[in-house]
Amino acid sequence: MRVRDAEATRRNLLAAATADFAAYGIAGARVDRIAAEAGVNKALLYSHFGDKLGLFDAVFRMHAGAVVEATPFTAEDLPDYAVRLYDAAVARPELIRLAAWARLERVGTGNLVTDESASAAKLRAIADAQRTGFITPAMEPQDVLALVIAMALTWSCAGLSYVATPDDSPADHERRRQALSTAVSRAFAP
């Protein structure tokens, strides 16, 4: 009798779902294709995640959580935070595509990320940095955060100009990091 490793099954499903959702979006992703790629039957997929939207949410949370963990927020050094977000977007283009699909198909307005505690902590940190003179008080904290994120994603697949990839030359990445750091530093200086 073959015993299934539930955690390995879950990881395989998340990996297969990441690829499918990133490529085709929520509406275009197919449970049959995901299950086949993961080497499981659809019933097992449903038992782990409930439905396709539950699977998408799990995939999105997993990738967003990994980026948040890899790019700790420091309000007193927004340029460094922006550069680390740039690097995360280059390293994890699937998250940017998942976020774009979530915005298009799921959360049309308001906050895309539903972890209000993480957002609230960042906004408090920005407000504190504004009070202590690290960031201009001329903008609301939520606008500062939104602009920093948008600037960091300028070269991502969500951007409207050139899309950076890990295969770009180190000199190109460094040039973009420097430009981003300078722009963020100047934009939010007190």
Short mmCIF file of C-alpha atoms in Angstrom, two decimals:
data_model
loop_
_atom_site.label_atom_id
_atom_site.label_comp_id
_atom_site.label_asym_id
_atom_site.label_seq_id
_atom_site.Cartn_x
_atom_site.Cartn_y
_atom_site.Cartn_z
CA MET A 1 0.00 0.00 0.00
CA ARG A 2 1.34 3.41 -1.02
CA VAL A 3 1.24 6.14 1.63
CA ARG A 4 0.92 9.72 0.39
CA ASP A 5 2.96 12.52 1.89
CA ALA A 6 0.33 15.24 2.39
CA GLU A 7 2.89 18.03 2.64
CA ALA A 8 4.66 16.93 -0.54
CA THR A 9 1.30 16.75 -2.31
CA ARG A 10 0.49 20.25 -1.14
CA ARG A 11 3.88 21.56 -2.34
CA ASN A 12 3.42 19.89 -5.74
CA LEU A 13 -0.06 21.35 -6.08
CA LEU A 14 1.17 24.83 -5.15
CA ALA A 15 4.05 24.61 -7.64
CA ALA A 16 1.79 23.43 -10.46
CA ALA A 17 -0.84 26.03 -9.58
CA THR A 18 1.76 28.82 -9.48
CA ALA A 19 2.79 28.08 -13.05
CA ASP A 20 -0.79 27.75 -14.30
CA PHE A 21 -2.20 30.83 -12.55
CA ALA A 22 0.80 32.97 -13.50
CA ALA A 23 0.48 31.96 -17.15
CA TYR A 24 -3.30 31.92 -17.57
CA GLY A 25 -4.84 33.91 -14.73
CA ILE A 26 -7.62 32.75 -12.48
CA ALA A 27 -10.23 32.30 -15.17
CA GLY A 28 -7.81 30.62 -17.58
CA ALA A 29 -6.20 28.25 -15.09
CA ARG A 30 -7.54 24.70 -15.24
CA VAL A 31 -7.90 22.44 -12.24
CA ASP A 32 -7.46 19.39 -14.50
CA ARG A 33 -4.15 20.73 -15.80
CA ILE A 34 -2.91 21.67 -12.30
CA ALA A 35 -3.83 18.27 -10.83
CA ALA A 36 -2.19 16.43 -13.74
CA GLU A 37 0.99 18.50 -13.44
CA ALA A 38 1.09 17.83 -9.68
CA GLY A 39 0.50 14.12 -10.26
CA VAL A 40 -2.69 13.95 -8.20
CA ASN A 41 -6.40 13.65 -8.89
CA LYS A 42 -8.75 16.62 -8.72
CA ALA A 43 -10.45 15.30 -5.60
CA LEU A 44 -7.17 15.61 -3.71
CA LEU A 45 -6.73 19.17 -4.94
CA TYR A 46 -10.22 20.03 -3.71
CA SER A 47 -9.62 18.36 -0.35
CA HIS A 48 -6.51 20.49 0.19
CA PHE A 49 -7.80 23.85 -1.06
CA GLY A 50 -11.60 23.69 -1.35
CA ASP A 51 -11.89 25.14 -4.84
CA LYS A 52 -9.93 26.96 -7.53
CA LEU A 53 -10.19 30.32 -5.75
CA GLY A 54 -8.96 28.77 -2.52
CA LEU A 55 -6.00 27.36 -4.43
CA PHE A 56 -5.27 30.73 -6.03
CA ASP A 57 -5.44 32.45 -2.64
CA ALA A 58 -3.01 29.90 -1.17
CA VAL A 59 -0.60 30.40 -4.09
CA PHE A 60 -0.78 34.19 -3.86
CA ARG A 61 -0.33 34.21 -0.06
CA MET A 62 2.65 31.86 -0.34
CA HIS A 63 4.48 34.05 -2.85
CA ALA A 64 3.53 37.36 -1.25
CA GLY A 65 4.64 36.03 2.12
CA ALA A 66 7.99 34.94 0.71
CA VAL A 67 8.60 38.41 -0.74
CA VAL A 68 7.55 40.14 2.49
CA GLU A 69 9.90 37.87 4.41
CA ALA A 70 12.75 38.48 1.96
CA THR A 71 12.27 42.27 1.96
CA PRO A 72 11.80 43.53 5.49
CA PHE A 73 10.42 47.05 5.62
CA THR A 74 12.50 49.88 7.02
CA ALA A 75 10.84 53.28 6.81
CA GLU A 76 14.08 55.07 7.66
CA ASP A 77 15.69 53.59 4.52
CA LEU A 78 13.02 53.60 1.80
CA PRO A 79 15.63 53.55 -1.02
CA ASP A 80 17.05 50.25 0.25
CA TYR A 81 13.54 48.82 0.67
CA ALA A 82 12.69 49.81 -2.92
CA VAL A 83 15.88 48.21 -4.25
CA ARG A 84 15.13 44.98 -2.36
CA LEU A 85 11.61 44.99 -3.84
CA TYR A 86 13.13 45.45 -7.31
CA ASP A 87 15.38 42.45 -6.70
CA ALA A 88 12.43 40.40 -5.40
CA ALA A 89 10.36 41.27 -8.48
CA VAL A 90 13.21 40.20 -10.77
CA ALA A 91 13.72 36.98 -8.83
CA ARG A 92 9.98 36.18 -8.53
CA PRO A 93 8.21 37.38 -11.67
CA GLU A 94 5.46 34.83 -10.99
CA LEU A 95 4.37 36.89 -7.96
CA ILE A 96 4.06 40.02 -10.06
CA ARG A 97 2.00 38.13 -12.66
CA LEU A 98 -0.16 36.61 -9.90
CA ALA A 99 -0.70 40.07 -8.40
CA ALA A 100 -1.68 41.43 -11.81
CA TRP A 101 -4.19 38.61 -12.31
CA ALA A 102 -5.55 39.12 -8.78
CA ARG A 103 -6.02 42.82 -9.50
CA LEU A 104 -7.70 42.15 -12.85
CA GLU A 105 -9.90 39.23 -11.83
CA ARG A 106 -10.38 39.36 -8.11
CA VAL A 107 -9.74 42.65 -6.29
CA GLY A 108 -10.51 45.49 -8.68
CA THR A 109 -10.19 48.31 -6.15
CA GLY A 110 -8.73 48.92 -2.72
CA ASN A 111 -5.88 46.98 -1.17
CA LEU A 112 -4.72 43.93 -3.08
CA VAL A 113 -3.01 42.33 -0.11
CA THR A 114 -5.46 41.51 2.62
CA ASP A 115 -2.93 41.31 5.46
CA GLU A 116 -4.02 44.55 7.08
CA SER A 117 -1.69 44.11 10.06
CA ALA A 118 1.41 44.13 7.83
CA SER A 119 0.17 47.18 5.93
CA ALA A 120 -0.77 48.96 9.14
CA ALA A 121 2.68 48.32 10.61
CA LYS A 122 4.34 49.79 7.52
CA LEU A 123 2.07 52.83 7.59
CA ARG A 124 2.82 53.40 11.30
CA ALA A 125 6.54 53.11 10.58
CA ILE A 126 6.26 55.68 7.79
CA ALA A 127 4.28 58.05 10.03
CA ASP A 128 6.93 57.66 12.75
CA ALA A 129 9.70 58.32 10.20
CA GLN A 130 7.83 61.42 9.07
CA ARG A 131 7.63 62.69 12.67
CA THR A 132 11.34 62.05 13.24
CA GLY A 133 12.42 63.74 10.00
CA PHE A 134 13.43 60.77 7.82
CA ILE A 135 10.53 61.13 5.35
CA THR A 136 8.71 64.21 4.12
CA PRO A 137 5.48 64.85 6.01
CA ALA A 138 3.99 66.39 2.84
CA MET A 139 2.40 63.07 1.81
CA GLU A 140 0.10 60.66 3.57
CA PRO A 141 1.85 57.44 4.68
CA GLN A 142 -0.35 55.27 2.42
CA ASP A 143 0.64 57.40 -0.58
CA VAL A 144 4.33 57.14 0.29
CA LEU A 145 4.08 53.34 0.50
CA ALA A 146 2.09 53.07 -2.74
CA LEU A 147 4.59 55.23 -4.61
CA VAL A 148 7.64 53.35 -3.28
CA ILE A 149 6.11 50.04 -4.36
CA ALA A 150 5.16 51.41 -7.78
CA MET A 151 8.65 52.80 -8.30
CA ALA A 152 10.22 49.48 -7.28
CA LEU A 153 8.04 47.62 -9.79
CA THR A 154 8.83 49.95 -12.68
CA TRP A 155 10.90 47.27 -14.47
CA SER A 156 8.65 44.34 -13.52
CA CYS A 157 6.14 42.66 -15.82
CA ALA A 158 3.55 44.97 -14.23
CA GLY A 159 5.48 48.02 -15.43
CA LEU A 160 4.76 49.81 -18.66
CA SER A 161 8.30 50.00 -19.96
CA TYR A 162 11.19 47.54 -20.15
CA VAL A 163 10.76 44.27 -18.22
CA ALA A 164 13.88 43.25 -16.31
CA THR A 165 14.83 39.58 -16.10
CA PRO A 166 17.48 37.67 -14.16
CA ASP A 167 19.32 37.28 -17.49
CA ASP A 168 19.91 41.03 -17.85
CA SER A 169 23.49 42.09 -17.34
CA PRO A 170 24.65 42.82 -13.80
CA ALA A 171 25.52 46.33 -14.99
CA ASP A 172 21.91 46.91 -16.12
CA HIS A 173 20.55 45.71 -12.78
CA GLU A 174 22.99 47.91 -10.88
CA ARG A 175 22.12 50.93 -13.03
CA ARG A 176 18.41 50.41 -12.29
CA ARG A 177 19.07 49.91 -8.57
CA GLN A 178 21.03 53.16 -8.46
CA ALA A 179 18.34 55.05 -10.38
CA LEU A 180 15.64 53.65 -8.11
CA SER A 181 17.56 54.43 -4.95
CA THR A 182 18.22 57.99 -6.08
CA ALA A 183 14.62 58.56 -7.18
CA VAL A 184 13.14 57.22 -3.95
CA SER A 185 15.64 59.12 -1.84
CA ARG A 186 14.83 62.40 -3.57
CA ALA A 187 11.08 61.83 -3.77
CA PHE A 188 10.60 61.30 -0.05
CA ALA A 189 13.38 63.41 1.46
CA PRO A 190 12.17 65.80 4.16
#
